[in-house]
Short mmCIF file of C-alpha atoms and ligand atoms in Angstrom, two decimals:
data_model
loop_
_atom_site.label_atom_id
_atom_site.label_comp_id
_atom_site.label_asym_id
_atom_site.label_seq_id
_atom_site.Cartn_x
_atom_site.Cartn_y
_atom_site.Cartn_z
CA UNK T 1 -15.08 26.70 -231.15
CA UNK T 2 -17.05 26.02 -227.97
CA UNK T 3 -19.04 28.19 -225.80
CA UNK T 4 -18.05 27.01 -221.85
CA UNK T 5 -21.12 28.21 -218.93
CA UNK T 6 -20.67 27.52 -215.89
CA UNK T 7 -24.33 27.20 -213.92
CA UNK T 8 -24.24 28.58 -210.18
CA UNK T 9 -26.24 27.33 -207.69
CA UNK T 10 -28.86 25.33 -210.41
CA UNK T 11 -30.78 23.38 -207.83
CA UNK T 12 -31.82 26.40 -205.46
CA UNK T 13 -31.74 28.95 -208.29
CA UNK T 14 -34.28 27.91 -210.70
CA UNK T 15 -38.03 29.98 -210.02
CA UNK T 16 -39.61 30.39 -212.99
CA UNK T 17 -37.60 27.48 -214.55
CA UNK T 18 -34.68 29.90 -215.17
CA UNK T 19 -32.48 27.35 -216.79
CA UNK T 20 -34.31 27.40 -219.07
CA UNK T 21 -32.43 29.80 -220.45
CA UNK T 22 -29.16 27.35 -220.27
CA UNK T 23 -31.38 25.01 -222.96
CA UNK T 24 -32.11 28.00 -225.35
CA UNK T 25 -28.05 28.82 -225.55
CA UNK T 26 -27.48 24.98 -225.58
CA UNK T 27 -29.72 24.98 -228.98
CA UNK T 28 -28.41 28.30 -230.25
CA UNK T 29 -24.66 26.83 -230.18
CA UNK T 30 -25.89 23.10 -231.14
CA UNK T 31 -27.77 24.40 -234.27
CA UNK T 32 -24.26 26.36 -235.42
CA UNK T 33 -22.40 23.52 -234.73
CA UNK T 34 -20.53 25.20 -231.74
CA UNK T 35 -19.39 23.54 -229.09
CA UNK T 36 -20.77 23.70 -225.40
CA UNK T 37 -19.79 22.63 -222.08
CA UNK T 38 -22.00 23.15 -219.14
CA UNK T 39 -20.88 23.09 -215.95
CA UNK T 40 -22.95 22.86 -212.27
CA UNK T 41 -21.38 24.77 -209.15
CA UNK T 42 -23.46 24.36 -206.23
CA UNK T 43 -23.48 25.29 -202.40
CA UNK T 44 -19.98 23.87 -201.20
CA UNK T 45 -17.85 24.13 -205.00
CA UNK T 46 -15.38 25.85 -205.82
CA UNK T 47 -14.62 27.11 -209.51
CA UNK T 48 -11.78 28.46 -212.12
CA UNK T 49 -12.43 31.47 -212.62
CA UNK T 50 -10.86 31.27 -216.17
CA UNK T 51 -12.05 28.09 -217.22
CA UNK T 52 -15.65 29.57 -217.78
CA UNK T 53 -16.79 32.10 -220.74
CA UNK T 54 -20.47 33.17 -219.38
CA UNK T 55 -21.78 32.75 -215.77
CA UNK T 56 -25.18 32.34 -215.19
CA UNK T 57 -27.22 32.15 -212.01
CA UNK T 58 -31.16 32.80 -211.84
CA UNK T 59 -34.03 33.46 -209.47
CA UNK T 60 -34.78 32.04 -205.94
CA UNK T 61 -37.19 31.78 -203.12
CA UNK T 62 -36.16 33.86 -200.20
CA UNK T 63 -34.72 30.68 -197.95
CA UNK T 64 -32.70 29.46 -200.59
CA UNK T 65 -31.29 33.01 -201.34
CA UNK T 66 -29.59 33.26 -197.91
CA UNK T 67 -27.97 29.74 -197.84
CA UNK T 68 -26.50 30.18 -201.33
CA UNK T 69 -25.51 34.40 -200.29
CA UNK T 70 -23.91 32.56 -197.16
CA UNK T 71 -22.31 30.06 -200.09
CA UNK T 72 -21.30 32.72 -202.29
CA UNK T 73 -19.16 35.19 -200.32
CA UNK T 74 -17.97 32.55 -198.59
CA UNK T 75 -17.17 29.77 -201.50
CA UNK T 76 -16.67 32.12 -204.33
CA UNK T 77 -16.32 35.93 -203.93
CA UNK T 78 -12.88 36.12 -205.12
CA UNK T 79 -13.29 33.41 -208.22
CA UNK T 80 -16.30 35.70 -209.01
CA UNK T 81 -14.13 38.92 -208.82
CA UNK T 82 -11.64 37.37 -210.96
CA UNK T 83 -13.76 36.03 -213.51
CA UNK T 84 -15.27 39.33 -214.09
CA UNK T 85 -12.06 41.39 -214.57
CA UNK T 86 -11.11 39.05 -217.01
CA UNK T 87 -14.35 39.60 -218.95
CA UNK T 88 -16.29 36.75 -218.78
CA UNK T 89 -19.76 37.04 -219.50
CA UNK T 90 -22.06 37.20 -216.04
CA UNK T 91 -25.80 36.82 -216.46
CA UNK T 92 -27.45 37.31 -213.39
CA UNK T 93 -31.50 37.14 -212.85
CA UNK T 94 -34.12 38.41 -210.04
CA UNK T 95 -32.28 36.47 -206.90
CA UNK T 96 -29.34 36.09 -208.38
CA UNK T 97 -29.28 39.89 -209.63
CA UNK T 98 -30.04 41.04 -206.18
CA UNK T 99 -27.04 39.01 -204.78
CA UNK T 100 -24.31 40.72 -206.79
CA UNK T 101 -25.25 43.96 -204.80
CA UNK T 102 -23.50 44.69 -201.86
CA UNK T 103 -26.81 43.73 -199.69
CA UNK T 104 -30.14 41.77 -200.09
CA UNK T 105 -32.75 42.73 -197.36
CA UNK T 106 -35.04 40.08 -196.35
CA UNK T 107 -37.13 41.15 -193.72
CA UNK T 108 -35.30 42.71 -190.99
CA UNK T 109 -32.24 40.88 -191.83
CA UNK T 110 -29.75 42.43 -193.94
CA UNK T 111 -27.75 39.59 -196.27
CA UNK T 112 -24.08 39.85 -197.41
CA UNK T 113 -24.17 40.20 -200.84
CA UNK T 114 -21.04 39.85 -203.64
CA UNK T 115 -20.82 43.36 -203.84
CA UNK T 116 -19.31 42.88 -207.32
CA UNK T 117 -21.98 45.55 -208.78
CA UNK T 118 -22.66 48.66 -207.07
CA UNK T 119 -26.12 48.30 -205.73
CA UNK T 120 -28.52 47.07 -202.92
CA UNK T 121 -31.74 45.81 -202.35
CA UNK T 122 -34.02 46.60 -199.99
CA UNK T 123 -37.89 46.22 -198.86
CA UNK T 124 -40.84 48.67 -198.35
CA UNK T 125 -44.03 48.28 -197.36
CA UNK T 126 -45.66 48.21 -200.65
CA UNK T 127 -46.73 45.20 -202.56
CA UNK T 128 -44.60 42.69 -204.77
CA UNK T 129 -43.99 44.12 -208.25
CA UNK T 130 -45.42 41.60 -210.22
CA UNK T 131 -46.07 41.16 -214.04
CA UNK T 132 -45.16 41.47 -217.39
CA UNK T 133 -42.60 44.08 -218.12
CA UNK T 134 -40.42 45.69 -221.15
CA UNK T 135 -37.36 47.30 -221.22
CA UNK T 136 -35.10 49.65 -223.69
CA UNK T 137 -31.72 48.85 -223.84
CA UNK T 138 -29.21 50.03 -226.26
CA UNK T 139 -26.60 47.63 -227.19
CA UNK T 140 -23.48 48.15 -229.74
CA UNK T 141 -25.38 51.27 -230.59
CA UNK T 142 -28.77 49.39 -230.90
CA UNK T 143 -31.75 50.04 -228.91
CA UNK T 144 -33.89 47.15 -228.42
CA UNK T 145 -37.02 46.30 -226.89
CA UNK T 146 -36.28 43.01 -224.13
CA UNK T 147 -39.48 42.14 -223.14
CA UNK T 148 -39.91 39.49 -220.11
CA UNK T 149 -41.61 39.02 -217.20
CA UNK T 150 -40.77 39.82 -213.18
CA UNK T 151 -41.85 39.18 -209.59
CA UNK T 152 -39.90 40.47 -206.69
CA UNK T 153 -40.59 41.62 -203.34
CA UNK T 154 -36.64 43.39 -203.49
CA UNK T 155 -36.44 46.82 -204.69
CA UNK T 156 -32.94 47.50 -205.86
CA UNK T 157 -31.06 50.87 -206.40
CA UNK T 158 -27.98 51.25 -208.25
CA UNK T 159 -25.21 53.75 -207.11
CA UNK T 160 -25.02 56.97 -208.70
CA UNK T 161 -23.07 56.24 -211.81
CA UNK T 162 -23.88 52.31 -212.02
CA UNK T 163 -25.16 51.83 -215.36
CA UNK T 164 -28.87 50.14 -215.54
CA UNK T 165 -29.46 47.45 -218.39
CA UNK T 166 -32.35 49.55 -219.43
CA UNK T 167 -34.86 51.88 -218.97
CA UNK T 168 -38.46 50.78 -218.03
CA UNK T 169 -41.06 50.90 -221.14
CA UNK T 170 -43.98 49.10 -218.61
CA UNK T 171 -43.75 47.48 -216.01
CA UNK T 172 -41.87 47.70 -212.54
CA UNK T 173 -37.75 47.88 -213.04
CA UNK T 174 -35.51 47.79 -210.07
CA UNK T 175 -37.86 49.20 -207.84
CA UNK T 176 -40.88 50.61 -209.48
CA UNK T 177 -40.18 54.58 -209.20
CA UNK T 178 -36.70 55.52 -211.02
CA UNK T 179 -37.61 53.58 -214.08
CA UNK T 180 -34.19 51.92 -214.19
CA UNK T 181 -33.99 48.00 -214.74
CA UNK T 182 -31.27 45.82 -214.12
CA UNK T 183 -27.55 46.69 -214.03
CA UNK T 184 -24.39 46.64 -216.95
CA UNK T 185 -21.23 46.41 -216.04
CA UNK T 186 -18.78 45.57 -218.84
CA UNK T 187 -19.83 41.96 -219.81
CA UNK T 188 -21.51 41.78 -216.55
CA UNK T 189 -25.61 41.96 -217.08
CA UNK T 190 -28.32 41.82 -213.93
CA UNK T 191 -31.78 41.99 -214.28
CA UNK T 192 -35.41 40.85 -212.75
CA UNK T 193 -36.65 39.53 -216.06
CA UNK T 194 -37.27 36.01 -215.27
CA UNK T 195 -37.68 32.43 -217.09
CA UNK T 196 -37.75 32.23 -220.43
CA UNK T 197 -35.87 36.10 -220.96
CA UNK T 198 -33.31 34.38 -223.31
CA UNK T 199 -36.13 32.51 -225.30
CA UNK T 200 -38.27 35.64 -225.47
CA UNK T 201 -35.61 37.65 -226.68
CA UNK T 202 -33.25 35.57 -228.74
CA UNK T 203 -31.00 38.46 -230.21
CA UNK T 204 -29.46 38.99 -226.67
CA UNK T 205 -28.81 35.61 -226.52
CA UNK T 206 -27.14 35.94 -229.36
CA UNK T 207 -25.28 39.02 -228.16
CA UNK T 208 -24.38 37.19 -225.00
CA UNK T 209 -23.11 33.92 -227.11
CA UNK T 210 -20.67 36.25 -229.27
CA UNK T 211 -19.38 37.68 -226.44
CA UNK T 212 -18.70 34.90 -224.26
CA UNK T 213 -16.87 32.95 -227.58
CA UNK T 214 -14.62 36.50 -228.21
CA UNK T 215 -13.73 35.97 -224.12
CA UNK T 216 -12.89 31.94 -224.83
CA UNK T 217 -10.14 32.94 -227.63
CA UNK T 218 -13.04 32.47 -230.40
CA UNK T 219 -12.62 36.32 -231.48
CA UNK T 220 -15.38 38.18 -233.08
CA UNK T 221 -17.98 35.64 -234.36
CA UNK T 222 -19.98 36.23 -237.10
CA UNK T 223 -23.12 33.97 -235.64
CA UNK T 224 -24.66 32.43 -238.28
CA UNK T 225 -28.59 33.65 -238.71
CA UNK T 226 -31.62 30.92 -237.34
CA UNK T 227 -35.56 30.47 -238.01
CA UNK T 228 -36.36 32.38 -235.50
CA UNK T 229 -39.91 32.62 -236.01
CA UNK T 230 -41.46 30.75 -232.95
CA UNK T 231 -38.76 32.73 -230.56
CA UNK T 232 -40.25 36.69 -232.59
CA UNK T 233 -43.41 34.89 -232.14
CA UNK T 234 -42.63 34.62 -228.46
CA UNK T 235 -41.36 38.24 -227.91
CA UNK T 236 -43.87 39.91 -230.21
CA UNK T 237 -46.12 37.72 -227.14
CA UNK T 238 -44.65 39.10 -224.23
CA UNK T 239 -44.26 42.51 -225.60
CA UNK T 240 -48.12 42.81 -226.12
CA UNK T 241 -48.48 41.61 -222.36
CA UNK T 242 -46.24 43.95 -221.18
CA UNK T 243 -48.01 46.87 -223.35
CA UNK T 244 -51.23 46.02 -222.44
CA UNK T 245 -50.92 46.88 -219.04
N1 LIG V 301 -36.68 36.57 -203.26
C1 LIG V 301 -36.42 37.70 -204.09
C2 LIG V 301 -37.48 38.79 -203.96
O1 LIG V 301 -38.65 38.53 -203.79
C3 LIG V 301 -36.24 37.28 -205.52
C4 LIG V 301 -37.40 36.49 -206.01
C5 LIG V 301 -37.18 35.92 -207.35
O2 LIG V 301 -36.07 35.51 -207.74
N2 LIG V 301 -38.29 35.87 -208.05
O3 LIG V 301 -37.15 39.94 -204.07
#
């Protein structure tokens, strides 16, 4: 049993040290004794779409954004489509969320996005929404509290219909007035909660593990249960942050 993740874009798509997230599945699958294969796609690769169970891509500074938006519809739109129908598991944060909209505006320019969710991003005049935030989200018939942290300048709507990853508890969301965060498509997640979200909240992790080894042939994995008393530490951390806004 092995867990294959592919990593787009891991040089220019890091803010917040976003890959950090990569280490905390690394661990989860080492500690099981599950196998796991990381693999970097950067500006310029190419990718099988079916050789890869969960795809993740994180946050980025406005000028790398637009080369790797230029790099993605060009270099991997259709690998991206593909990989999707077929249900692998696409993790997408802040930048990288924004860029699987149909558009990303950054400043009066208006980027090409994926447009493999339905949403877009745009600016207004108001200030970056900054800080600690929590969301609900209701998984497999469980709601749970993902707690995290976000700084964007983007606001992002979602069509009508699109289904958000969660409802704002505090905190900003998408765009800081529908109280909507993030996006869920099938096994397709977006959402601005940066760095250490997996760390923070280790049962989605978990939830995103299973379901990337059920898409590599694995079936349904009963994942066998960790100490997870420094990560509840963690969460029970940035949940207070978020709350005591
Ligand atoms: N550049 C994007 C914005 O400000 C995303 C930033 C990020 O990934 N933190 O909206």
């Amino acid at each position: 049993m092995r867990l294959r993740l592919l990593s787009l874009y891991p040089d220019q798509m890091n803010i917040y040290a976003d890959r950090g997230n990569l280490t905390f599945l690394r661990k989860r699958c080492e500690w099981r004794g599950i196998g796991f294969e990381l693999t970097r796609c950067g500006i310029g690769d190419r990718f099988d779409p079916e050789a890869h169970d969960l795809i993740y891509i994180g946050g980025g500074q406005d000028r790398d954004q637009k080369a790797v938006a230029e790099d993605l519809v060009r270099n991997k739109r259709d690998q991206m489509f593909l990989a999707h129908e077929g249900g692998a598991v696409i993790l997408a944060v802040c930048g990288g969320y924004q860029l699987l909209g149909r558009s990303y505006q950054l400043e009066d320019e208006q980027i090409e996005g994926l447009g493999l969710a339905g949403l877009e991003t745009v600016r207004d005049p108001g200030p970056r929404l900054i800080g600690p935030v929590s969301i609900t989200v209701e998984i497999d018939d469980t709601e749970r509290v993902v707690a995290g942290f976000e700084n964007h300048g983007g606001r992002t709507w979602l069509d009508p219909g699109c289904r958000p990853l969660g409802t704002v508890r505090s905190g900003y969301g998408n765009n800081g007035k529908d109280g909507l965060e993030g996006v869920r498509d099938g096994n397709l997640i977006g959402t601005y909660l940066h760095g250490p979200l997996l760390p923070k909240n280790a049962w989605l992790a978990d939830h995103l593990i299973g379901l990337a080894l059920e898409h590599g042939g694995s079936g349904r994995v009963e994942l066998e249960p960790l100490d997870d008393r420094l990560e509840s530490a963690a969460h029970r951390s940035a949940l207070s942050a978020a709350d005591a806004r």
